[in-house]
Amino acid sequence: GTEIHLPSLPINCDEDFIGVVRGYIDHESAHIRFSDFELMKNASITTFERFIWNVLEDRRIEQLMGKTYGGSKHNLQWLAHHIFVDRHQSAWNNDCTSVVSNWLLLTVSSWD
């Protein structure tokens, strides 16, 4: 809850790669800034409930990050569009769990 670990990143990359990195850094930074990790650590909930909580928490923290840092709002919106619209459908795993998970993530992301 206090650090972001990034893999080695290439020096030369395309604009899509830069957009993905910016979006994920802003998303993870928002967790560090706005999420209460102790609350989740002490919660007695199922794995499924934790997933649902995280989807809703992602929306909450991304909204706060976007209000605090205008550039982050752009980066996060770009990332959501890239993940859910620009990617080819064949890139998604089509098992039932993935379909429902992706539907939920897309639905919550589209609330903005």
mmCIF file of N, CA and C in Angstrom:
data_model
loop_
_atom_site.group_PDB
_atom_site.id
_atom_site.type_symbol
_atom_site.label_atom_id
_atom_site.label_comp_id
_atom_site.label_asym_id
_atom_site.label_seq_id
_atom_site.Cartn_x
_atom_site.Cartn_y
_atom_site.Cartn_z
ATOM 1 N N GLY A 1 0.783 -1.216 0.000
ATOM 2 C CA GLY A 1 0.000 0.000 0.000
ATOM 3 C C GLY A 1 0.818 1.270 0.000
ATOM 4 N N THR A 2 2.147 1.177 -0.085
ATOM 5 C CA THR A 2 2.961 2.392 -0.088
ATOM 6 C C THR A 2 3.942 2.442 -1.251
ATOM 7 N N GLU A 3 4.025 1.383 -2.041
ATOM 8 C CA GLU A 3 4.995 1.331 -3.134
ATOM 9 C C GLU A 3 4.345 0.818 -4.401
ATOM 10 N N ILE A 4 4.888 1.261 -5.523
ATOM 11 C CA ILE A 4 4.492 0.742 -6.825
ATOM 12 C C ILE A 4 5.744 0.128 -7.434
ATOM 13 N N HIS A 5 5.660 -1.123 -7.822
ATOM 14 C CA HIS A 5 6.788 -1.807 -8.458
ATOM 15 C C HIS A 5 6.521 -1.902 -9.950
ATOM 16 N N LEU A 6 7.428 -1.370 -10.738
ATOM 17 C CA LEU A 6 7.305 -1.429 -12.188
ATOM 18 C C LEU A 6 8.357 -2.366 -12.752
ATOM 19 N N PRO A 7 7.994 -3.112 -13.785
ATOM 20 C CA PRO A 7 8.998 -3.945 -14.450
ATOM 21 C C PRO A 7 9.934 -3.047 -15.256
ATOM 22 N N SER A 8 11.005 -3.604 -15.750
ATOM 23 C CA SER A 8 11.874 -2.857 -16.653
ATOM 24 C C SER A 8 11.052 -2.428 -17.862
ATOM 25 N N LEU A 9 11.169 -1.177 -18.210
ATOM 26 C CA LEU A 9 10.399 -0.651 -19.334
ATOM 27 C C LEU A 9 11.352 -0.283 -20.468
ATOM 28 N N PRO A 10 10.933 -0.513 -21.707
ATOM 29 C CA PRO A 10 11.809 -0.198 -22.831
ATOM 30 C C PRO A 10 11.966 1.312 -23.015
ATOM 31 N N ILE A 11 13.115 1.700 -23.496
ATOM 32 C CA ILE A 11 13.353 3.121 -23.766
ATOM 33 C C ILE A 11 12.571 3.550 -25.000
ATOM 34 N N ASN A 12 12.570 2.722 -26.018
ATOM 35 C CA ASN A 12 11.858 3.024 -27.256
ATOM 36 C C ASN A 12 10.558 2.237 -27.284
ATOM 37 N N CYS A 13 9.435 2.952 -27.384
ATOM 38 C CA CYS A 13 8.143 2.277 -27.422
ATOM 39 C C CYS A 13 7.149 3.159 -28.155
ATOM 40 N N ASP A 14 5.989 2.577 -28.482
ATOM 41 C CA ASP A 14 4.984 3.339 -29.210
ATOM 42 C C ASP A 14 4.072 4.107 -28.244
ATOM 43 N N GLU A 15 3.218 4.940 -28.810
ATOM 44 C CA GLU A 15 2.326 5.783 -28.006
ATOM 45 C C GLU A 15 1.336 4.964 -27.188
ATOM 46 N N ASP A 16 0.876 3.842 -27.705
ATOM 47 C CA ASP A 16 -0.043 2.997 -26.943
ATOM 48 C C ASP A 16 0.617 2.472 -25.679
ATOM 49 N N PHE A 17 1.856 2.040 -25.794
ATOM 50 C CA PHE A 17 2.575 1.528 -24.625
ATOM 51 C C PHE A 17 2.726 2.633 -23.578
ATOM 52 N N ILE A 18 3.074 3.822 -24.008
ATOM 53 C CA ILE A 18 3.220 4.954 -23.081
ATOM 54 C C ILE A 18 1.884 5.244 -22.405
ATOM 55 N N GLY A 19 0.786 5.198 -23.162
ATOM 56 C CA GLY A 19 -0.537 5.433 -22.588
ATOM 57 C C GLY A 19 -0.914 4.395 -21.549
ATOM 58 N N VAL A 20 -0.597 3.139 -21.812
ATOM 59 C CA VAL A 20 -0.878 2.060 -20.859
ATOM 60 C C VAL A 20 -0.078 2.266 -19.581
ATOM 61 N N VAL A 21 1.200 2.582 -19.703
ATOM 62 C CA VAL A 21 2.044 2.802 -18.527
ATOM 63 C C VAL A 21 1.515 3.982 -17.714
ATOM 64 N N ARG A 22 1.197 5.086 -18.371
ATOM 65 C CA ARG A 22 0.658 6.258 -17.656
ATOM 66 C C ARG A 22 -0.631 5.905 -16.908
ATOM 67 N N GLY A 23 -1.525 5.198 -17.586
ATOM 68 C CA GLY A 23 -2.798 4.842 -16.970
ATOM 69 C C GLY A 23 -2.624 3.955 -15.751
ATOM 70 N N TYR A 24 -1.774 2.935 -15.874
ATOM 71 C CA TYR A 24 -1.568 2.028 -14.742
ATOM 72 C C TYR A 24 -0.825 2.704 -13.590
ATOM 73 N N ILE A 25 0.126 3.567 -13.893
ATOM 74 C CA ILE A 25 0.811 4.301 -12.816
ATOM 75 C C ILE A 25 -0.185 5.197 -12.090
ATOM 76 N N ASP A 26 -1.026 5.888 -12.833
ATOM 77 C CA ASP A 26 -2.029 6.746 -12.193
ATOM 78 C C ASP A 26 -3.013 5.920 -11.369
ATOM 79 N N HIS A 27 -3.415 4.766 -11.895
ATOM 80 C CA HIS A 27 -4.351 3.904 -11.167
ATOM 81 C C HIS A 27 -3.736 3.407 -9.864
ATOM 82 N N GLU A 28 -2.534 2.877 -9.932
ATOM 83 C CA GLU A 28 -1.888 2.355 -8.719
ATOM 84 C C GLU A 28 -1.546 3.477 -7.744
ATOM 85 N N SER A 29 -1.165 4.640 -8.256
ATOM 86 C CA SER A 29 -0.912 5.804 -7.389
ATOM 87 C C SER A 29 -2.187 6.222 -6.661
ATOM 88 N N ALA A 30 -3.313 6.117 -7.348
ATOM 89 C CA ALA A 30 -4.595 6.449 -6.724
ATOM 90 C C ALA A 30 -4.903 5.498 -5.571
ATOM 91 N N HIS A 31 -4.575 4.209 -5.730
ATOM 92 C CA HIS A 31 -4.754 3.276 -4.617
ATOM 93 C C HIS A 31 -3.913 3.708 -3.417
ATOM 94 N N ILE A 32 -2.661 4.043 -3.653
ATOM 95 C CA ILE A 32 -1.787 4.453 -2.549
ATOM 96 C C ILE A 32 -2.333 5.709 -1.880
ATOM 97 N N ARG A 33 -2.817 6.637 -2.667
ATOM 98 C CA ARG A 33 -3.284 7.918 -2.137
ATOM 99 C C ARG A 33 -4.645 7.816 -1.432
ATOM 100 N N PHE A 34 -5.559 6.992 -1.968
ATOM 101 C CA PHE A 34 -6.943 7.057 -1.506
ATOM 102 C C PHE A 34 -7.516 5.775 -0.899
ATOM 103 N N SER A 35 -6.883 4.625 -1.095
ATOM 104 C CA SER A 35 -7.450 3.372 -0.573
ATOM 105 C C SER A 35 -7.063 3.137 0.881
ATOM 106 N N ASP A 36 -7.971 2.534 1.623
ATOM 107 C CA ASP A 36 -7.720 2.160 3.010
ATOM 108 C C ASP A 36 -7.393 0.660 3.037
ATOM 109 N N PHE A 37 -6.102 0.350 2.988
ATOM 110 C CA PHE A 37 -5.686 -1.045 2.915
ATOM 111 C C PHE A 37 -5.961 -1.806 4.213
ATOM 112 N N GLU A 38 -5.953 -1.134 5.331
ATOM 113 C CA GLU A 38 -6.250 -1.782 6.606
ATOM 114 C C GLU A 38 -7.700 -2.257 6.649
ATOM 115 N N LEU A 39 -8.586 -1.478 6.079
ATOM 116 C CA LEU A 39 -9.997 -1.856 6.034
ATOM 117 C C LEU A 39 -10.173 -3.186 5.303
ATOM 118 N N MET A 40 -9.539 -3.331 4.159
ATOM 119 C CA MET A 40 -9.638 -4.575 3.404
ATOM 120 C C MET A 40 -8.913 -5.715 4.101
ATOM 121 N N LYS A 41 -7.802 -5.418 4.704
ATOM 122 C CA LYS A 41 -7.028 -6.453 5.393
ATOM 123 C C LYS A 41 -7.851 -7.075 6.520
ATOM 124 N N ASN A 42 -8.632 -6.252 7.200
ATOM 125 C CA ASN A 42 -9.410 -6.715 8.348
ATOM 126 C C ASN A 42 -10.822 -7.170 7.985
ATOM 127 N N ALA A 43 -11.205 -7.006 6.731
ATOM 128 C CA ALA A 43 -12.564 -7.389 6.323
ATOM 129 C C ALA A 43 -12.682 -8.905 6.227
ATOM 130 N N SER A 44 -13.786 -9.398 6.705
ATOM 131 C CA SER A 44 -14.043 -10.838 6.644
ATOM 132 C C SER A 44 -15.014 -11.081 5.488
ATOM 133 N N ILE A 45 -14.462 -11.103 4.260
ATOM 134 C CA ILE A 45 -15.301 -11.257 3.084
ATOM 135 C C ILE A 45 -14.724 -12.337 2.169
ATOM 136 N N THR A 46 -15.566 -12.825 1.272
ATOM 137 C CA THR A 46 -15.148 -13.870 0.337
ATOM 138 C C THR A 46 -14.294 -13.276 -0.778
ATOM 139 N N THR A 47 -13.663 -14.143 -1.536
ATOM 140 C CA THR A 47 -12.863 -13.702 -2.682
ATOM 141 C C THR A 47 -13.728 -12.952 -3.684
ATOM 142 N N PHE A 48 -14.933 -13.449 -3.923
ATOM 143 C CA PHE A 48 -15.844 -12.779 -4.855
ATOM 144 C C PHE A 48 -16.230 -11.395 -4.336
ATOM 145 N N GLU A 49 -16.548 -11.303 -3.047
ATOM 146 C CA GLU A 49 -16.882 -10.000 -2.458
ATOM 147 C C GLU A 49 -15.690 -9.041 -2.542
ATOM 148 N N ARG A 50 -14.502 -9.548 -2.364
ATOM 149 C CA ARG A 50 -13.289 -8.728 -2.475
ATOM 150 C C ARG A 50 -13.128 -8.209 -3.911
ATOM 151 N N PHE A 51 -13.432 -9.059 -4.898
ATOM 152 C CA PHE A 51 -13.361 -8.635 -6.298
ATOM 153 C C PHE A 51 -14.345 -7.504 -6.564
ATOM 154 N N ILE A 52 -15.604 -7.681 -6.120
ATOM 155 C CA ILE A 52 -16.628 -6.646 -6.317
ATOM 156 C C ILE A 52 -16.206 -5.355 -5.626
ATOM 157 N N TRP A 53 -15.715 -5.466 -4.394
ATOM 158 C CA TRP A 53 -15.243 -4.289 -3.666
ATOM 159 C C TRP A 53 -14.145 -3.588 -4.461
ATOM 160 N N ASN A 54 -13.213 -4.357 -5.012
ATOM 161 C CA ASN A 54 -12.094 -3.757 -5.729
ATOM 162 C C ASN A 54 -12.555 -3.035 -6.993
ATOM 163 N N VAL A 55 -13.536 -3.595 -7.696
ATOM 164 C CA VAL A 55 -14.060 -2.929 -8.897
ATOM 165 C C VAL A 55 -14.663 -1.575 -8.518
ATOM 166 N N LEU A 56 -15.470 -1.554 -7.461
ATOM 167 C CA LEU A 56 -16.081 -0.300 -7.016
ATOM 168 C C LEU A 56 -15.034 0.659 -6.450
ATOM 169 N N GLU A 57 -14.061 0.122 -5.738
ATOM 170 C CA GLU A 57 -12.977 0.940 -5.199
ATOM 171 C C GLU A 57 -12.151 1.550 -6.330
ATOM 172 N N ASP A 58 -11.922 0.786 -7.392
ATOM 173 C CA ASP A 58 -11.183 1.319 -8.540
ATOM 174 C C ASP A 58 -11.876 2.545 -9.109
ATOM 175 N N ARG A 59 -13.181 2.472 -9.250
ATOM 176 C CA ARG A 59 -13.923 3.632 -9.769
ATOM 177 C C ARG A 59 -13.812 4.817 -8.814
ATOM 178 N N ARG A 60 -13.971 4.557 -7.531
ATOM 179 C CA ARG A 60 -13.916 5.632 -6.534
ATOM 180 C C ARG A 60 -12.560 6.331 -6.545
ATOM 181 N N ILE A 61 -11.488 5.557 -6.504
ATOM 182 C CA ILE A 61 -10.159 6.167 -6.434
ATOM 183 C C ILE A 61 -9.779 6.857 -7.743
ATOM 184 N N GLU A 62 -10.239 6.298 -8.869
ATOM 185 C CA GLU A 62 -9.936 6.941 -10.150
ATOM 186 C C GLU A 62 -10.676 8.263 -10.282
ATOM 187 N N GLN A 63 -11.893 8.342 -9.762
ATOM 188 C CA GLN A 63 -12.616 9.617 -9.765
ATOM 189 C C GLN A 63 -11.886 10.649 -8.904
ATOM 190 N N LEU A 64 -11.455 10.235 -7.721
ATOM 191 C CA LEU A 64 -10.719 11.153 -6.848
ATOM 192 C C LEU A 64 -9.406 11.596 -7.487
ATOM 193 N N MET A 65 -8.705 10.664 -8.109
ATOM 194 C CA MET A 65 -7.442 10.995 -8.765
ATOM 195 C C MET A 65 -7.674 11.991 -9.901
ATOM 196 N N GLY A 66 -8.745 11.767 -10.679
ATOM 197 C CA GLY A 66 -9.066 12.667 -11.784
ATOM 198 C C GLY A 66 -9.452 14.062 -11.318
ATOM 199 N N LYS A 67 -10.124 14.146 -10.172
ATOM 200 C CA LYS A 67 -10.481 15.463 -9.619
ATOM 201 C C LYS A 67 -9.250 16.181 -9.084
ATOM 202 N N THR A 68 -8.306 15.424 -8.558
ATOM 203 C CA THR A 68 -7.097 16.000 -7.981
ATOM 204 C C THR A 68 -6.081 16.367 -9.062
ATOM 205 N N TYR A 69 -5.948 15.510 -10.052
ATOM 206 C CA TYR A 69 -4.959 15.701 -11.114
ATOM 207 C C TYR A 69 -5.657 15.526 -12.461
ATOM 208 N N GLY A 70 -5.887 16.636 -13.166
ATOM 209 C CA GLY A 70 -6.603 16.598 -14.443
ATOM 210 C C GLY A 70 -5.959 15.680 -15.471
ATOM 211 N N GLY A 71 -4.637 15.638 -15.507
ATOM 212 C CA GLY A 71 -3.948 14.767 -16.459
ATOM 213 C C GLY A 71 -4.219 13.304 -16.175
ATOM 214 N N SER A 72 -4.381 12.968 -14.903
ATOM 215 C CA SER A 72 -4.690 11.583 -14.541
ATOM 216 C C SER A 72 -6.057 11.173 -15.059
ATOM 217 N N LYS A 73 -7.008 12.086 -15.010
ATOM 218 C CA LYS A 73 -8.346 11.769 -15.529
ATOM 219 C C LYS A 73 -8.240 11.373 -16.993
ATOM 220 N N HIS A 74 -7.495 12.138 -17.759
ATOM 221 C CA HIS A 74 -7.296 11.819 -19.176
ATOM 222 C C HIS A 74 -6.612 10.460 -19.332
ATOM 223 N N ASN A 75 -5.539 10.225 -18.569
ATOM 224 C CA ASN A 75 -4.801 8.957 -18.665
ATOM 225 C C ASN A 75 -5.682 7.764 -18.330
ATOM 226 N N LEU A 76 -6.498 7.892 -17.288
ATOM 227 C CA LEU A 76 -7.356 6.789 -16.849
ATOM 228 C C LEU A 76 -8.487 6.521 -17.844
ATOM 229 N N GLN A 77 -9.055 7.583 -18.408
ATOM 230 C CA GLN A 77 -10.096 7.406 -19.422
ATOM 231 C C GLN A 77 -9.507 6.772 -20.680
ATOM 232 N N TRP A 78 -8.310 7.204 -21.056
ATOM 233 C CA TRP A 78 -7.645 6.626 -22.224
ATOM 234 C C TRP A 78 -7.410 5.131 -22.001
ATOM 235 N N LEU A 79 -6.930 4.773 -20.801
ATOM 236 C CA LEU A 79 -6.642 3.375 -20.492
ATOM 237 C C LEU A 79 -7.908 2.521 -20.573
ATOM 238 N N ALA A 80 -9.002 2.984 -19.989
ATOM 239 C CA ALA A 80 -10.258 2.227 -20.028
ATOM 240 C C ALA A 80 -10.715 2.027 -21.476
ATOM 241 N N HIS A 81 -10.627 3.077 -22.270
ATOM 242 C CA HIS A 81 -11.009 2.970 -23.681
ATOM 243 C C HIS A 81 -10.100 1.979 -24.402
ATOM 244 N N HIS A 82 -8.827 2.064 -24.131
ATOM 245 C CA HIS A 82 -7.855 1.168 -24.772
ATOM 246 C C HIS A 82 -8.130 -0.290 -24.412
ATOM 247 N N ILE A 83 -8.398 -0.540 -23.158
ATOM 248 C CA ILE A 83 -8.620 -1.919 -22.697
ATOM 249 C C ILE A 83 -9.932 -2.478 -23.239
ATOM 250 N N PHE A 84 -11.010 -1.698 -23.158
ATOM 251 C CA PHE A 84 -12.329 -2.239 -23.460
ATOM 252 C C PHE A 84 -12.824 -1.975 -24.880
ATOM 253 N N VAL A 85 -12.243 -1.013 -25.583
ATOM 254 C CA VAL A 85 -12.730 -0.694 -26.919
ATOM 255 C C VAL A 85 -11.690 -1.015 -27.993
ATOM 256 N N ASP A 86 -10.455 -0.577 -27.783
ATOM 257 C CA ASP A 86 -9.433 -0.726 -28.819
ATOM 258 C C ASP A 86 -8.901 -2.142 -28.974
ATOM 259 N N ARG A 87 -8.892 -2.912 -27.900
ATOM 260 C CA ARG A 87 -8.357 -4.278 -27.981
ATOM 261 C C ARG A 87 -9.270 -5.154 -28.819
ATOM 262 N N HIS A 88 -8.687 -6.087 -29.546
ATOM 263 C CA HIS A 88 -9.481 -7.016 -30.332
ATOM 264 C C HIS A 88 -10.187 -7.993 -29.400
ATOM 265 N N GLN A 89 -11.392 -8.346 -29.730
ATOM 266 C CA GLN A 89 -12.179 -9.273 -28.907
ATOM 267 C C GLN A 89 -11.438 -10.584 -28.678
ATOM 268 N N SER A 90 -10.664 -11.019 -29.654
ATOM 269 C CA SER A 90 -9.963 -12.294 -29.504
ATOM 270 C C SER A 90 -8.910 -12.251 -28.403
ATOM 271 N N ALA A 91 -8.537 -11.051 -27.957
ATOM 272 C CA ALA A 91 -7.537 -10.930 -26.896
ATOM 273 C C ALA A 91 -8.116 -11.316 -25.539
ATOM 274 N N TRP A 92 -9.450 -11.305 -25.414
ATOM 275 C CA TRP A 92 -10.085 -11.635 -24.139
ATOM 276 C C TRP A 92 -10.237 -13.138 -23.995
ATOM 277 N N ASN A 93 -10.051 -13.609 -22.785
ATOM 278 C CA ASN A 93 -10.344 -15.000 -22.465
ATOM 279 C C ASN A 93 -11.865 -15.102 -22.356
ATOM 280 N N ASN A 94 -12.478 -16.024 -23.042
ATOM 281 C CA ASN A 94 -13.940 -16.089 -23.099
ATOM 282 C C ASN A 94 -14.571 -17.068 -22.123
ATOM 283 N N ASP A 95 -13.831 -17.504 -21.078
ATOM 284 C CA ASP A 95 -14.493 -18.356 -20.095
ATOM 285 C C ASP A 95 -15.495 -17.516 -19.307
ATOM 286 N N CYS A 96 -16.431 -18.178 -18.683
ATOM 287 C CA CYS A 96 -17.554 -17.509 -18.014
ATOM 288 C C CYS A 96 -17.089 -16.484 -16.977
ATOM 289 N N THR A 97 -16.113 -16.855 -16.170
ATOM 290 C CA THR A 97 -15.634 -15.943 -15.127
ATOM 291 C C THR A 97 -15.039 -14.678 -15.738
ATOM 292 N N SER A 98 -14.256 -14.832 -16.784
ATOM 293 C CA SER A 98 -13.643 -13.665 -17.435
ATOM 294 C C SER A 98 -14.688 -12.775 -18.085
ATOM 295 N N VAL A 99 -15.681 -13.383 -18.727
ATOM 296 C CA VAL A 99 -16.722 -12.598 -19.379
ATOM 297 C C VAL A 99 -17.474 -11.758 -18.352
ATOM 298 N N VAL A 100 -17.873 -12.360 -17.242
ATOM 299 C CA VAL A 100 -18.599 -11.634 -16.197
ATOM 300 C C VAL A 100 -17.705 -10.566 -15.568
ATOM 301 N N SER A 101 -16.458 -10.906 -15.288
ATOM 302 C CA SER A 101 -15.526 -9.939 -14.698
ATOM 303 C C SER A 101 -15.320 -8.746 -15.623
ATOM 304 N N ASN A 102 -15.079 -9.022 -16.893
ATOM 305 C CA ASN A 102 -14.857 -7.937 -17.848
ATOM 306 C C ASN A 102 -16.110 -7.099 -18.043
ATOM 307 N N TRP A 103 -17.288 -7.748 -18.051
ATOM 308 C CA TRP A 103 -18.535 -7.000 -18.156
ATOM 309 C C TRP A 103 -18.685 -6.044 -16.973
ATOM 310 N N LEU A 104 -18.406 -6.532 -15.767
ATOM 311 C CA LEU A 104 -18.535 -5.705 -14.580
ATOM 312 C C LEU A 104 -17.543 -4.534 -14.627
ATOM 313 N N LEU A 105 -16.296 -4.815 -14.982
ATOM 314 C CA LEU A 105 -15.300 -3.752 -15.086
ATOM 315 C C LEU A 105 -15.704 -2.706 -16.126
ATOM 316 N N LEU A 106 -16.170 -3.156 -17.274
ATOM 317 C CA LEU A 106 -16.605 -2.235 -18.332
ATOM 318 C C LEU A 106 -17.803 -1.418 -17.890
ATOM 319 N N THR A 107 -18.768 -2.062 -17.250
ATOM 320 C CA THR A 107 -19.967 -1.362 -16.790
ATOM 321 C C THR A 107 -19.625 -0.265 -15.797
ATOM 322 N N VAL A 108 -18.815 -0.593 -14.812
ATOM 323 C CA VAL A 108 -18.442 0.402 -13.797
ATOM 324 C C VAL A 108 -17.606 1.506 -14.434
ATOM 325 N N SER A 109 -16.695 1.166 -15.336
ATOM 326 C CA SER A 109 -15.888 2.173 -16.023
ATOM 327 C C SER A 109 -16.751 3.115 -16.848
ATOM 328 N N SER A 110 -17.833 2.604 -17.400
ATOM 329 C CA SER A 110 -18.677 3.421 -18.273
ATOM 330 C C SER A 110 -19.577 4.381 -17.501
ATOM 331 N N TRP A 111 -19.665 4.242 -16.183
ATOM 332 C CA TRP A 111 -20.501 5.149 -15.398
ATOM 333 C C TRP A 111 -20.058 6.595 -15.537
ATOM 334 N N ASP A 112 -18.808 6.816 -15.869
ATOM 335 C CA ASP A 112 -18.330 8.177 -16.076
ATOM 336 C C ASP A 112 -18.588 8.634 -17.490
#
